[in-house]
Structures are given as structure tokens and as C-alpha cells.
Coordinates of C-alpha atoms in Angstrom, one line a residue:
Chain A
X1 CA -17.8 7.0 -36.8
X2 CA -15.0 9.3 -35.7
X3 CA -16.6 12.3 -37.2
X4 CA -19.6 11.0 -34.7
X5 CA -17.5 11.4 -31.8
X6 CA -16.0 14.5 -31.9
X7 CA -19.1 15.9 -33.0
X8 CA -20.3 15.3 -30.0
X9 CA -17.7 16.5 -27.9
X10 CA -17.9 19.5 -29.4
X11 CA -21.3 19.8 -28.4
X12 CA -19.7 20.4 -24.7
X13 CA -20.4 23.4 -23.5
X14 CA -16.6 24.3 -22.8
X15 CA -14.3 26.5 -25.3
X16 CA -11.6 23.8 -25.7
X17 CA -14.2 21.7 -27.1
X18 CA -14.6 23.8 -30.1
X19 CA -10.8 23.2 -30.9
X20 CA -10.5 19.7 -33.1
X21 CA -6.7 19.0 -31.6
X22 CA -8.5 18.8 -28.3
X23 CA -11.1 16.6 -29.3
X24 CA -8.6 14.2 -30.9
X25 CA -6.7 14.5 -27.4
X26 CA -9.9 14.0 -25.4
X27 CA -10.5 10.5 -27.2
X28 CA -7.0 9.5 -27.1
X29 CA -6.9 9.6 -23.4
X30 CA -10.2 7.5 -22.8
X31 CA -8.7 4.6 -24.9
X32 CA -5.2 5.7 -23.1
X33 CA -6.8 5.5 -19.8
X34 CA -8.6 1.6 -19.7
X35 CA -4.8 0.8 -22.0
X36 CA -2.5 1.8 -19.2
X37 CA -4.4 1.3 -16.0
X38 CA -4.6 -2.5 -17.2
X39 CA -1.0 -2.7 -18.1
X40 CA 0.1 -0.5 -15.1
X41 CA -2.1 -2.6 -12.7
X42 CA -0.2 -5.6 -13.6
X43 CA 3.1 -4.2 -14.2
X44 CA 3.2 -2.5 -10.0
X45 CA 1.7 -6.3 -9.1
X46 CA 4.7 -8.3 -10.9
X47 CA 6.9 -5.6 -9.2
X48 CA 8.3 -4.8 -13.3
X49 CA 8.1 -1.0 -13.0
X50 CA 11.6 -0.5 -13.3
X51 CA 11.6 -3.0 -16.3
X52 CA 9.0 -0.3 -18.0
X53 CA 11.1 2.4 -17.1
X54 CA 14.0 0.5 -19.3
X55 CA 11.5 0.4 -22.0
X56 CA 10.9 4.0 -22.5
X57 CA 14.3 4.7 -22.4
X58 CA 15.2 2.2 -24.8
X59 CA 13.2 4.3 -27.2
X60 CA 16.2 7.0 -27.3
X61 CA 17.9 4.0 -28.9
X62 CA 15.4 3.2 -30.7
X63 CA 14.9 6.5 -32.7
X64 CA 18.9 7.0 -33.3
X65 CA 18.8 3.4 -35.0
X66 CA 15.8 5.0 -37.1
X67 CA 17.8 7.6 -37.9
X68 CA 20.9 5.6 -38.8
X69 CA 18.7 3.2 -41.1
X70 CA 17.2 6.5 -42.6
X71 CA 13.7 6.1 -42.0
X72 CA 11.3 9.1 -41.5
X73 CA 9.0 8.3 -38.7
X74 CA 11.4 6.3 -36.5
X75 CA 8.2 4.3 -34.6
X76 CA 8.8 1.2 -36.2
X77 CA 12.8 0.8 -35.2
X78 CA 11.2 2.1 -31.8
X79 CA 9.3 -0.6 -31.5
X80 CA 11.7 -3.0 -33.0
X81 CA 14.3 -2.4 -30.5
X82 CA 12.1 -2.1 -27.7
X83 CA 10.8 -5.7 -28.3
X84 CA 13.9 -7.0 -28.2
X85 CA 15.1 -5.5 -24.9
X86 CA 12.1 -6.8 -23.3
X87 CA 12.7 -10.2 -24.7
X88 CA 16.7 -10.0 -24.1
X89 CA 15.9 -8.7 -20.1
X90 CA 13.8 -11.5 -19.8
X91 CA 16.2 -14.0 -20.9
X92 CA 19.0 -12.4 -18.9
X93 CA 16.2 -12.7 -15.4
X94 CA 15.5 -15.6 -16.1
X95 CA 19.0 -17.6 -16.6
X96 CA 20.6 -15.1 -13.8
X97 CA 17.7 -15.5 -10.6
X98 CA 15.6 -13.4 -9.7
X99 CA 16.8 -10.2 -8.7
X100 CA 17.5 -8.8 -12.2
X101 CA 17.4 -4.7 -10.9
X102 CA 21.1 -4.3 -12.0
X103 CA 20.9 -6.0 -15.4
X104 CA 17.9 -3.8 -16.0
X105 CA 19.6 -0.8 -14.7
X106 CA 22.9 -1.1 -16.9
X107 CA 20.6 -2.3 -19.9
X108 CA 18.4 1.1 -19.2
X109 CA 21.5 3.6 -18.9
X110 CA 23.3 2.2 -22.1
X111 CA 20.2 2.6 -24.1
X112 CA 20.1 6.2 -23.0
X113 CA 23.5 6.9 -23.7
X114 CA 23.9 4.8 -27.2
X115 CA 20.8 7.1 -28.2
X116 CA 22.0 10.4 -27.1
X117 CA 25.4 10.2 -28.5
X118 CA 24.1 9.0 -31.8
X119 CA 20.9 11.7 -31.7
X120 CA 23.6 14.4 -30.8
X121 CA 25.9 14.0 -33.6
X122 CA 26.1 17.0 -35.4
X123 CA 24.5 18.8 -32.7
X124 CA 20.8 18.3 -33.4
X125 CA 19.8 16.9 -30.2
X126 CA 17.1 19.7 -30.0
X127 CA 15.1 18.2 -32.9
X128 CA 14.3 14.9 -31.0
X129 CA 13.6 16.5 -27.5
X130 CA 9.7 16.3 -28.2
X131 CA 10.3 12.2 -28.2
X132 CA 11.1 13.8 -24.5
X133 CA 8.1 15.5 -23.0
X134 CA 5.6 14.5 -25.9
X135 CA 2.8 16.2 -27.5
X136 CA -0.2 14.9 -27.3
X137 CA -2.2 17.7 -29.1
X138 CA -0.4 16.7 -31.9
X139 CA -2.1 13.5 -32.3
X140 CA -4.2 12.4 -35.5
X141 CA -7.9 11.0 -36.0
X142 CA -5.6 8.2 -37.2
X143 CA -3.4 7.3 -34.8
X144 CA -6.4 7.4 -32.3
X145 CA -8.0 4.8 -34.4
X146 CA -4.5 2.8 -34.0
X147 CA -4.6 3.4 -30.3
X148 CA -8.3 2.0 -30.3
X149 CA -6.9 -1.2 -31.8
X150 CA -3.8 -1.1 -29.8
X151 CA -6.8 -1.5 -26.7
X152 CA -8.6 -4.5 -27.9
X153 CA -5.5 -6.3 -29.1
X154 CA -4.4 -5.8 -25.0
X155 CA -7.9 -6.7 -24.1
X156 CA -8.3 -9.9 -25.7
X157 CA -4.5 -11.1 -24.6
X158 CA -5.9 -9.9 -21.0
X159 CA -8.7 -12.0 -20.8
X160 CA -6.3 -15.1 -22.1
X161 CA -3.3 -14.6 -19.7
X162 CA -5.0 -12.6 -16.7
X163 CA -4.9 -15.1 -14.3
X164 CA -1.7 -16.8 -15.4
X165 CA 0.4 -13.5 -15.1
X166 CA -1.2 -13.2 -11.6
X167 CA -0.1 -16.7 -10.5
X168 CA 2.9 -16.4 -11.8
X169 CA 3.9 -13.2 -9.6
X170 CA 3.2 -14.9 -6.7
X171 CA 5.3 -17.9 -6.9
X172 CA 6.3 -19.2 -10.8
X173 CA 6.5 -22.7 -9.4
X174 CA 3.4 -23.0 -8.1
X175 CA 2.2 -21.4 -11.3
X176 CA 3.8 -23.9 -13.5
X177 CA 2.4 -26.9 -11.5
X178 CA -0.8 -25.6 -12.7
X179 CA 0.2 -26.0 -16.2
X180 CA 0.9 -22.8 -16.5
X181 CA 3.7 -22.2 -19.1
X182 CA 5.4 -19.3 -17.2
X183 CA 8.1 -18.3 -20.1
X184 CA 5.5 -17.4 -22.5
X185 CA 2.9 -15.8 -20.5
X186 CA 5.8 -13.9 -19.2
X187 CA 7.1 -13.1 -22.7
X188 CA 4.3 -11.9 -24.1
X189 CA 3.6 -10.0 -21.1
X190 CA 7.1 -7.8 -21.7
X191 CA 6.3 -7.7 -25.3
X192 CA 3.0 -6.3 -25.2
X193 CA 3.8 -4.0 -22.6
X194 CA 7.2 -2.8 -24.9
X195 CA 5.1 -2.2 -27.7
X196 CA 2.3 -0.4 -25.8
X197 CA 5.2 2.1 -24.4
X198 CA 7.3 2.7 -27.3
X199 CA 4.1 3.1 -29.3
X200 CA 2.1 6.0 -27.3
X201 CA 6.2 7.6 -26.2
X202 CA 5.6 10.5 -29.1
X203 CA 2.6 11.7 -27.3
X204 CA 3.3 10.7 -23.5
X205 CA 6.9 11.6 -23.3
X206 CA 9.8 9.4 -22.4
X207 CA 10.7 11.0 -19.0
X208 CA 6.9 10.6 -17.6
X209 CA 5.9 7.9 -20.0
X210 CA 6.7 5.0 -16.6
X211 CA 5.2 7.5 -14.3
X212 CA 1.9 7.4 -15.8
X213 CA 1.9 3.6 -15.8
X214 CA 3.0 3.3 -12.2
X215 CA 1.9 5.9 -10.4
X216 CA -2.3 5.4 -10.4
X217 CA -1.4 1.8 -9.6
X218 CA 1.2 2.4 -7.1
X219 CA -1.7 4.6 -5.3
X220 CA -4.4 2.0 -6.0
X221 CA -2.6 -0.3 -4.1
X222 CA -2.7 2.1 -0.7
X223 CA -6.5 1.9 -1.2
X224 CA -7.3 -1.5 -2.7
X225 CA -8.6 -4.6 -1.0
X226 CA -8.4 -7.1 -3.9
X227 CA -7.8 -7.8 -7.4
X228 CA -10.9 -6.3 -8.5
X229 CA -11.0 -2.9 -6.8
X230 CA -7.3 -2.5 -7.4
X231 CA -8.4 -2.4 -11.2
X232 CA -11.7 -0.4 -10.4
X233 CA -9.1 2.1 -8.4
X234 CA -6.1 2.1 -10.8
X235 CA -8.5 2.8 -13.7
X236 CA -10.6 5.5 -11.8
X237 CA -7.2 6.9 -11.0
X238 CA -5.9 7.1 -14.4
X239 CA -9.6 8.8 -15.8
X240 CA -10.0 11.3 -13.4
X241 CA -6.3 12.4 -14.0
X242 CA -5.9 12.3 -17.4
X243 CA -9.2 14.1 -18.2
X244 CA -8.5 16.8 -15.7
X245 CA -4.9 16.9 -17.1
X246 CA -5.9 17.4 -20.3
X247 CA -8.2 20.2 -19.5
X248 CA -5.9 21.9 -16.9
X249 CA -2.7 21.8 -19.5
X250 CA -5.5 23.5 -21.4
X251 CA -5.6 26.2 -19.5
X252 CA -1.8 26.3 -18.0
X253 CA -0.7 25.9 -21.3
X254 CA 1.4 23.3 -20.2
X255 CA 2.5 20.0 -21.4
X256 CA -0.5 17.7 -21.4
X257 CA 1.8 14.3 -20.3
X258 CA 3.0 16.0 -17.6
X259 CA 0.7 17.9 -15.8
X260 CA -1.3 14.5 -15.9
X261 CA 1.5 12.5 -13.9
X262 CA 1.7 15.6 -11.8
X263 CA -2.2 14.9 -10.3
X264 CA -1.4 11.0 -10.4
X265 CA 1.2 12.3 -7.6
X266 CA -1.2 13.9 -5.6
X267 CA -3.7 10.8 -5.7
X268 CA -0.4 8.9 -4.2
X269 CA 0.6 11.3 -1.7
X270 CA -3.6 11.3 -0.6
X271 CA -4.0 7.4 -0.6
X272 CA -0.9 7.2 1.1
X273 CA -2.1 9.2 4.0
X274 CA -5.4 7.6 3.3
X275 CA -4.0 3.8 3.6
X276 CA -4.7 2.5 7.1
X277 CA -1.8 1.8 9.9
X278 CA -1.0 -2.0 9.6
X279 CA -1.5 -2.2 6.1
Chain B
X1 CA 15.5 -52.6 -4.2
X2 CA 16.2 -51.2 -1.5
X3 CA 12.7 -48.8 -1.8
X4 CA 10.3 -52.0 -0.6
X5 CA 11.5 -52.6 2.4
X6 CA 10.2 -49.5 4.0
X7 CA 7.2 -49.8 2.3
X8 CA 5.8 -52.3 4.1
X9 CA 4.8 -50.4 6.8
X10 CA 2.4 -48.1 5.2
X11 CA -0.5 -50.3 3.9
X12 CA -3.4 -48.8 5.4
X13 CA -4.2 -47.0 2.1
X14 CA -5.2 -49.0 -1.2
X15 CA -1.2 -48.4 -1.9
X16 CA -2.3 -49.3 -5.5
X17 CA -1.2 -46.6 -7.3
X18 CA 2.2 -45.4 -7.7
X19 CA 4.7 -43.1 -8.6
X20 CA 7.6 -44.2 -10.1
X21 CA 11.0 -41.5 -10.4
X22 CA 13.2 -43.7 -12.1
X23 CA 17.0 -42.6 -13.0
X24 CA 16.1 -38.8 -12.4
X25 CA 19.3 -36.8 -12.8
X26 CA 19.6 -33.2 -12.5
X27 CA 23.4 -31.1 -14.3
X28 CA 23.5 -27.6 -14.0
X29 CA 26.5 -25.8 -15.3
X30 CA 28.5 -28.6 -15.5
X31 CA 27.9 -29.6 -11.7
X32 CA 25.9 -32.7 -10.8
X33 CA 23.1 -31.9 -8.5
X34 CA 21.2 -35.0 -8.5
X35 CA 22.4 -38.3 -9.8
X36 CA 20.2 -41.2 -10.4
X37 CA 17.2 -41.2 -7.9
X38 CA 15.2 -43.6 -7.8
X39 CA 12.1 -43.4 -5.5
X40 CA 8.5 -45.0 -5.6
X41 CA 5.6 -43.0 -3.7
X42 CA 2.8 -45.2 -2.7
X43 CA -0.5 -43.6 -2.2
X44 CA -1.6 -42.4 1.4
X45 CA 2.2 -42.7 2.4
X46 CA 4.0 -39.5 3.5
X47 CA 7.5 -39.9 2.7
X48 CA 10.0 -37.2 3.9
X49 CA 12.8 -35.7 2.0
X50 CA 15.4 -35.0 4.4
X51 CA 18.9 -33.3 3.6
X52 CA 21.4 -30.6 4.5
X53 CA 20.9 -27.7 2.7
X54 CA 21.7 -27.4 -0.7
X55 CA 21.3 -31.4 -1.1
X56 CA 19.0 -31.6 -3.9
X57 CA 15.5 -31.4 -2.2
X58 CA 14.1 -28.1 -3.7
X59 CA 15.6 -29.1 -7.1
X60 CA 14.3 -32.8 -7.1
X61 CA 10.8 -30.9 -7.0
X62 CA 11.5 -28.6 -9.5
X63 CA 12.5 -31.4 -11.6
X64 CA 9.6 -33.6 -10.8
X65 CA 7.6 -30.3 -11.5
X66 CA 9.1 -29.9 -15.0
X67 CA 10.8 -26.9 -14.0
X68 CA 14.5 -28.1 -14.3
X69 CA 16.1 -30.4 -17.3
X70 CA 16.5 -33.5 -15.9
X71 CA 17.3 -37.2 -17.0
X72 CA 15.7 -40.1 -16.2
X73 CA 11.2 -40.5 -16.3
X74 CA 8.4 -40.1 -14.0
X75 CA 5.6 -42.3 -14.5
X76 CA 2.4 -41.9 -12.5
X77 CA 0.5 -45.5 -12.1
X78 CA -3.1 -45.3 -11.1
X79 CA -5.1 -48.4 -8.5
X80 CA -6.3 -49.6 -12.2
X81 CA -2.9 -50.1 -13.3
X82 CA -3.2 -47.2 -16.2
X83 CA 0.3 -45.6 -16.8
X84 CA 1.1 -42.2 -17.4
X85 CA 3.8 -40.0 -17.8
X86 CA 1.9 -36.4 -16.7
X87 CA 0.7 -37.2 -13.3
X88 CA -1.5 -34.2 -11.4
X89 CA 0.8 -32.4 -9.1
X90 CA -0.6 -30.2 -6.3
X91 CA 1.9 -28.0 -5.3
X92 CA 2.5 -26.5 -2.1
X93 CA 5.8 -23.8 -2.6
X94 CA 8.0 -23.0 0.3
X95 CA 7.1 -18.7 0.3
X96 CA 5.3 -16.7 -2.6
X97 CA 7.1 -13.5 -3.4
X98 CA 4.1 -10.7 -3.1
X99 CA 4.7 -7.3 -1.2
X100 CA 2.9 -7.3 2.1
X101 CA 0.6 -4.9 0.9
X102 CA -0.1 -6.5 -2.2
X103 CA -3.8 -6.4 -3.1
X104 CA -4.3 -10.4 -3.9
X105 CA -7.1 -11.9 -1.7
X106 CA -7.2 -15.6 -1.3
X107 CA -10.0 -15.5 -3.1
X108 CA -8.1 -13.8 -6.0
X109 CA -5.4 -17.1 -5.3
X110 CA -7.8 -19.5 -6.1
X111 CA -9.7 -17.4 -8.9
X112 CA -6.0 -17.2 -11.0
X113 CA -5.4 -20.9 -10.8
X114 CA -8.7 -22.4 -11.5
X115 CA -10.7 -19.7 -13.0
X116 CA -11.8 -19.0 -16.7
X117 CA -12.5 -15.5 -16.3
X118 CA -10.1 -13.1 -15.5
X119 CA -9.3 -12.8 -11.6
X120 CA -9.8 -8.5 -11.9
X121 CA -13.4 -9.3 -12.8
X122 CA -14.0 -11.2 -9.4
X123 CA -14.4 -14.8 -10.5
X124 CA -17.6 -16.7 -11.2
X125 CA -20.0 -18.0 -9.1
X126 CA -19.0 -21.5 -9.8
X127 CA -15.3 -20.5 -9.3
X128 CA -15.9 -18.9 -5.9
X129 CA -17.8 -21.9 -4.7
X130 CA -15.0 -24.6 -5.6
X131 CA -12.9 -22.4 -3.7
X132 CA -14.9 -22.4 -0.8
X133 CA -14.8 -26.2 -0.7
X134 CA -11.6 -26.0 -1.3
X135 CA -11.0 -23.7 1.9
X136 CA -13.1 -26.0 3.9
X137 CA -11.2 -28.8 3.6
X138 CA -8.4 -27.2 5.3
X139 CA -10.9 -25.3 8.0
X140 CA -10.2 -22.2 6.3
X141 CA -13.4 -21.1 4.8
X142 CA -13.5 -17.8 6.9
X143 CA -9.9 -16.6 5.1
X144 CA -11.4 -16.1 1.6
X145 CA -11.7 -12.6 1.6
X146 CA -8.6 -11.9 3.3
X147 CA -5.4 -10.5 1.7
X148 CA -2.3 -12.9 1.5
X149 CA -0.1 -10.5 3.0
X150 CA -2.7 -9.9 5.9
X151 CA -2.5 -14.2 6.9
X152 CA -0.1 -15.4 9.2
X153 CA 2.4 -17.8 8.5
X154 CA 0.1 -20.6 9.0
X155 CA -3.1 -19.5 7.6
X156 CA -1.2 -18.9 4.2
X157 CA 0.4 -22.8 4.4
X158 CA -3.2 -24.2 4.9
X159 CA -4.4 -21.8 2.1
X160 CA -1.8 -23.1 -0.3
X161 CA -2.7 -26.9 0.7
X162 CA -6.3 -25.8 -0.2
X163 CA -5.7 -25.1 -3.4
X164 CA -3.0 -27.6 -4.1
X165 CA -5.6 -29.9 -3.4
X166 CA -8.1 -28.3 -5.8
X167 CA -8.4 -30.7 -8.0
X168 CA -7.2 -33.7 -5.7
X169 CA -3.3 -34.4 -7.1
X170 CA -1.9 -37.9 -8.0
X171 CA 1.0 -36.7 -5.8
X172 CA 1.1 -33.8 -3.4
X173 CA 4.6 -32.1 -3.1
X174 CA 4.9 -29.9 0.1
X175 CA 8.1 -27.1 0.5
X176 CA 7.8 -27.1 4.3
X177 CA 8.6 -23.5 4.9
X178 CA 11.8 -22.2 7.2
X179 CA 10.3 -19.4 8.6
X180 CA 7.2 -17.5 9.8
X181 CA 5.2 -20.3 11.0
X182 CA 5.0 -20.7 14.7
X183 CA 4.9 -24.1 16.5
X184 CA 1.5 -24.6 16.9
X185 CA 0.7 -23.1 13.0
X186 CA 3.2 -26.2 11.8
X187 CA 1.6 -29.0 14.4
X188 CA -2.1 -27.7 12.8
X189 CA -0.6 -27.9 9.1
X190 CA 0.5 -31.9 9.6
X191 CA -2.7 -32.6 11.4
X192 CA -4.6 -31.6 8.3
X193 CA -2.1 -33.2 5.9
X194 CA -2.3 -36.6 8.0
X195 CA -6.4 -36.3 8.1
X196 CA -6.6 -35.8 3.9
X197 CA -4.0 -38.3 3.5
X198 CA -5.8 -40.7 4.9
X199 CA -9.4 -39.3 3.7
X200 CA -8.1 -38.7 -0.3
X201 CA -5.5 -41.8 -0.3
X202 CA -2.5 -39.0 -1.1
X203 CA 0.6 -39.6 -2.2
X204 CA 2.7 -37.1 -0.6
X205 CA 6.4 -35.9 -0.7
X206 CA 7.2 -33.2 1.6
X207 CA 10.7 -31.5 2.2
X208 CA 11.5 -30.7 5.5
X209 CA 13.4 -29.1 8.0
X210 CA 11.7 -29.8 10.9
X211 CA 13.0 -33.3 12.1
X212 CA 10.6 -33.7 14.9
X213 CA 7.5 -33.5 12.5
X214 CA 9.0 -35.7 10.5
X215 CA 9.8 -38.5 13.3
X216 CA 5.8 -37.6 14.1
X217 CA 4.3 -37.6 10.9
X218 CA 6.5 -39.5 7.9
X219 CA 5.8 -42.9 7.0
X220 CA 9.2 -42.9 5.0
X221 CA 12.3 -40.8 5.1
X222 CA 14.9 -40.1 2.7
X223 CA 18.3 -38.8 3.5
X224 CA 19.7 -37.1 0.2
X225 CA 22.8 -35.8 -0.2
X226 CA 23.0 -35.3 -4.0
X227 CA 22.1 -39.4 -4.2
X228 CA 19.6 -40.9 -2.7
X229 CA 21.6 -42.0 0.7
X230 CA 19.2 -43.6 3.4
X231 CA 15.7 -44.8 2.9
X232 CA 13.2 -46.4 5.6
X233 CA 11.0 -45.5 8.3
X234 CA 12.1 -42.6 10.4
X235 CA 13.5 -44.9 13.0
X236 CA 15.9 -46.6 10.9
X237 CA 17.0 -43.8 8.8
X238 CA 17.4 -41.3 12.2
X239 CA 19.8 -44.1 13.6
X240 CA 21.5 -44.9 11.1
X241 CA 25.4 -43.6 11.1
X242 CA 25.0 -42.0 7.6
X243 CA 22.3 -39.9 9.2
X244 CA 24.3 -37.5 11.8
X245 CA 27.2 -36.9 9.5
X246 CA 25.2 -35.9 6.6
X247 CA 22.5 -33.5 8.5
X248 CA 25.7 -32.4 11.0
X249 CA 23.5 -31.4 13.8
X250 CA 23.8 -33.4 17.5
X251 CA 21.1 -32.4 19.4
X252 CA 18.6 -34.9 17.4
X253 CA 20.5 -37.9 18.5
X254 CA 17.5 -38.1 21.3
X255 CA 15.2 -39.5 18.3

């Protein structure tokens, strides 16, 4: 069914189409693009964007304790690790209030550190800076297939806690006297979301990898009247940028992660002078 | 106990059902914020929690609301004398936490607390039209499409009773809120809340700051100070000596 796929993407009348790296790329970003406008969408509403940010920089951490352990493709301690920040940031929030920004941020500049000073031992710091910037021509038929599945696992927990993670970031109270239970949904909301980042970092990048959640969200919101175009918005956002990102970082020969937060900038910046006075 | 003599004022309503806080206590950290309370809420009586701040109100709801560990049992008994321990609860919180420009309609509200579907996908027919009722209810049928952050103080407090009352509650708790609603937004709210009382035989607790709508609208006060320290109508408990010292505040001595 694969085969089926990019056979007929290379049927596009384009020269990039002919190449198979891009074809694999092409089909990673449409199941990238309903994956993180979805997860974006709700991580801008429940106001967790610098949570994510912690969560791709944990990966840093993450890949020197693969290293340390021994293991060749370091996604599993990735993930691992970034699990349990998100579970040990909720925790803290929760038992500490609400305002948890300085928790985060300490949690978020120790992972950094602990993984660079363990990833630069010996001096080979260079070998891990593509866990930086990402490739994401480099990614297989396979992994694509794993993406794919990473997308209906999101979609299904989506359609069970939607409306509860929504409730609960307007007022948890109000969302447990519902019947809501408010710890779980919001545990499995970090969870998912950790293992979503940590899992597409290799090919997004960990300095853009939050940028590409928030930003086609963050300019959704300037244009957005409710729940539903908000979604419609964030995931048109996210399509038209990282199609055209794709093909311009083509062209530039520049990095492909990149160049598509670069255009999710400019949609701000637009619906930002597009969003009325008053709003 | 000391509860029954202030209830004898309120019996317009079947004042059948009941519910019973028995022994509630709340520790946290080692310090003792509540300490056997003892209340019984009779339907279509409004009983006000009264209390300087930091006295216990907002954590006696989170405690009824299962929110807080607490000792002690709440026990809902309905007009056919049925007991149980789960009551429904409509909730009505003092201030949501969304950003102004925050994309949630009140349609969106409603769709997230009573809807099957997810709320991005718009809610079902059936969905939109119990909130419509809902809205009704509270005169606020014309809001639905409107963004929270784009209602007014008072709009957004009738909102939240409209869906607090979707489905109708064994007891209704109301966080009065402190600020953003103007006078004539708050005199509105406790006309509405005194017109459903009556018309859905509610059981309300409400904790408030506004002494004035209290004397106007409680059947009941309570003065709490950690314990339970005044009960009776707002008369008595206004008057009584307890009363000045606790709230500290003079200018009230008119009521």
C-alpha cells in the first residue's frame, strides 16, 4: 500500500517527485500535519507550550542516557525519559499550584545541560547535532508507517478525552464536578504529547521541534472564532506550511524543519495584523 | 442541633430531601483547615457561607466536590427517602482561567461538559439543543455563539449557572465571584438563582462576599472561621457579637 502511494506521487509533474527521499518526506508530513495541529491546538489552549518546549529538550538527556546504557538508536531511552518528565512536571504543578513556569524552566535547562555535558565527553558533540536541526529526508518507508500509527493512536485518545482536556483548561474544578477525573486526562495528555515529541525529534529537530507545535496554533487563535475553526485554522496552517516547506527546502537546499517553522512565522505575523482591534 | 432551628423558616419548598455533611474535616500539611462541620442543606433553601478570607469556604467546596482529602461523609437524601453517598453537584467556580482571546464559545462550554463527540467537531444536534435550554433558563439563549472571553462579568456567571444546572443538581454550589461583575450583573445573577430555586426545589450553597446579597437573598447563613461558628437566618447571625469580630469590617453594622 506504500508502494501505492508514492507511486502516485511520483506521477506529479514536479522533479522532486521523481526523488523517493522526497516522496517518503511528502507522506511524513501529511500524517505529521493532522498529528501536530491536534496536539498543538490543544497544547496553546491549556497554555502548556513551554511544558513542550521542556519536552524536546529533555530529549538531549534522553540520547546521552542511551548512550551511557549503550544502545544504538537512542529513541527508546528518548522516550523513556521524556515520559517521565512529563509525568514528574505534572506531579510537581500539581502538588505546588498552578503557576509551574519556574519548575518547568529549571527542569528544562538541567536536561539540556546533563545531556550536553554527557554528549560532549570526549569531544563528539558534533555527531549528535542532527538530533539538533533534524533530517527529515532521511526518513524511512518504515518509520512513516510508525508515524501513521502514532496518528490513530492520538486520534482515538482524542475522540475519548477531547472535551475533558477542554473543560479542564478552563477551570479543573468545574471539570471535576462533572465527573471528570482531571489527574488522568491530564496525565495522559503530557504523556502522549512527550512521546509524540521525543518520537518525530530525529526528523523535526529539537531547537524548532516546539515551534512547529505552537506556532500554527498560536496564529489560529488571532483568526479563530471557536473550537472548531481554531482546529480547521491550526490544521490548514500546519498543511499549507509544511507542504510548501518541504518543497521550498527543496529548492533552498535548506533544512526541511526549519524553513517550515520559518513560514508558520509569517502566518503569525499575517493573522496577527489580520486579528481585529478588541479581540 | 443547633442546624434546625434556622430551618424552620424556609419551608416553602418540599424540604424533603437533604444533604447531610456530617464530621467533614479538612488537614493540609499538618495545619487544620476545617474541623468537624456539620451542616444539613434543605432543598429550595439558599444557605450562605460567610467568612473572612482564608476561613475554609473555597476549601469546604473543594472537599464537598471531591477535590480535597477530607474526613467525615456526605450523604445526599432524596424526598423518597433514598440515600446516597454521590449526590449531583452543579458547580458554579468563582473565575475560569482562559486567555481573553481564547477561542472557546459558550457553545464550545457546554459541548465539553455534556457532549459525546469531541467539542473541535462542533457538537451534535442533540447537544447544541440541550444547551439552548440550558441558556434559556438563565435568559441567555442569545450568548451561545459568543466567545467566553468576549462576555462580561455577568453574562459568563449566568452562563456558568446554565450549565451547572444542566442536568438539574441535588445541590448547587455557587463561588460568588470578587471581581468583574458590576452591581446590576450581581442583582440579575440572584434574581435568577431565587426564580430556579423556587421553580427546581434547589438546594443551594453559595460563598459570598457580598453581605448585602446575602441579607437579600439567603435563607440561612453560616459564619465559618475554620469551625462552623454562627448558624441562622441572616438576621440572627449578622447581630450576633461573633459576627463583627470574625468578618472585622464596621460599616455592615447597619444590617
Amino acid at each position: 500500500m506504500y508502494e501505492a502511494v508514492t507511486a502516485l506521487v511520483s506521477l506529479l509533474p514536479f522533479s522532486w517527485a521523481k526523488y523517493a527521499f522526497m516522496q517518503n518526506a511528502l507522506l511524513a508530513i501529511l500524517v505529521v500535519v493532522p498529528l501536530f495541529a491536534l496536539l498543538g491546538a490543544m497544547v496553546v489552549n491549556n497554555q502548556m507550550a513551554f511544558f513542550s518546549d521542556t519536552l524536546g529538550h529533555s530529549a538531549l538527556t534522553g540520547i546521552a542516557i542511551g548512550v551511557i546504557v549503550g544502545v544504538n538508536d537512542p529513541t527508546w531511552s528518548m522516550l523513556i525519559f521524556a515520559v517521565f518528565i512529563a509525568i514528574a512536571v505534572t506531579i510537581i504543578k500539581e502538588r505546588t499550584g498552578t503557576s509551574a513556569d519556574t519548575i518547568i524552566g529549571a527542569v528544562s535547562a538541567t536536561a539540556v545541560a546533563l545531556g550536553i555535558v554527557i554528549l560532549s565527553k570526549g569531544g563528539g558533540f558534533a555527531r549528535y547535532s542532527r538530533y539538533l536541526v533534524g533530517d527529515l529526508l532521511s526518513i524511512s518507508p518504515q518509520e512513516v508507517t510508525a508515524l501513521g500509527l502514532v496518528l490513530i493512536a492520538v486520534l482515538v485518545l482524542w475522540y475519548i478525552i477531547f472535551n475533558q482536556l477542554l473543560l479542564l483548561s478552563i477551570n479543573p474544578s468545574l471539570a471535576g464536578s462533572r465527573g471528570f477525573r482531571v489527574r488522568l486526562v491530564e496525565t495522559c495528555f503530557a504523556v502522549s504529547l512527550a512521546m509524540v515529541v521525543t518520537f518525530s525529534i530525529q526528523w523535526i529537530g529539537i531547537l524548532i521541534i516546539n515551534a512547529l507545535l505552537v506556532l500554527p496554533a498560536a496564529a489560529a487563535r488571532n483568526v479563530a472564532a471557536g473550537m472548531k475553526s481554531y482546529h480547521l485554522w491550526t490544521f490548514l496552517i500546519t498543511a499549507v506550511c509544511g507542504v510548501s516547506g518541504l518543497i521550498l527546502s527543496y529548492y533552498w537546499d535548506t533544512a526541511t524543519g526549519a524553513t517550515i517553522v520559518l513560514l508558520a512565522a509569517l502566518c503569525y505575523v499575517f493573522t496577527l495584523i489580520l486579528r481585529q482591534p478588541g479581540r | 442541633m443547633k442546624t434546625d432551628t434556622a430551618c424552620q423558616s424556609c419551608g416553602s419548598a418540599c424540604g424533603l430531601c437533604v444533604t447531610q455533611i456530617s464530621h467533614f474535616s479538612v488537614n493540609m500539611r499538618g495545619k487544620c483547615i476545617l474541623e468537624d462541620i456539620n451542616l444539613q442543606i434543605h432543598c429550595g433553601q439558599l444557605t450562605a457561607l460567610v467568612g473572612p478570607n482564608g476561613a475554609g469556604k473555597s476549601t469546604l467546596f473543594k472537599a464537598i466536590l471531591g477535590e480535597v482529602p477530607h474526613e467525615g461523609q456526605l450523604q445526599f437524601l432524596n424526598s423518597e427517602g433514598k440515600r446516597s453517598a454521590r449526590p449531583r453537584i452543579g458547580y458554579v467556580p468563582q473565575r475560569l482561567n482562559f486567555d481573553p482571546n481564547s477561542p472557546i464559545t459558550v457553545s464550545d462550554l457546554f459541548v465539553s461538559a455534556l457532549g459525546r463527540l469531541p467539542a473541535l467537531l462542533g457538537g451534535s444536534r442533540r447537544t447544541i439543543s440541550i444547551a439552548r435550554q440550558a441558556l434559556d433558563r438563565v435568559e441567555a439563549q442569545h450568548l451561545i455563539n459568543r466567545r467566553l472571553g468576549a462576555l462580561s462579568g455577568g453574562e459568563l456567571q449566568r452562563v456558568l449557572l446554565a450549565l451547572a444546572l444542566e442536568p438539574v443538581p441535588d445541590l448547587l454550589l455557587l463561588d460568588e465571584p470578587i471581581s468583574g461583575v458590576d452591581f446590576k450583573g450581581m442583582q440579575c445573577f440572584y434574581q435568577i438563582v431565587a426564580e430556579l430555586r423556587k421553580q427546581y426545589d434547589l438546594s443551594v450553597l453559595l460563598v459570598s462576599h457580598d453581605l448585602n446579597a446575602v441579607a437579600d437573598y439567603a435563607d440561612r447563613v453560616i459564619l465559618l472561621n475554620r469551625v462552623i461558628l454562627c448558624d441562622g437566618t441572616p438576621l440572627q447571625v449578622m447581630k450576633h457579637p461573633l459576627f463583627e469580630s470574625t468578618m472585622g469590617i464596621v460599616e455592615h453594622r447597619a444590617v
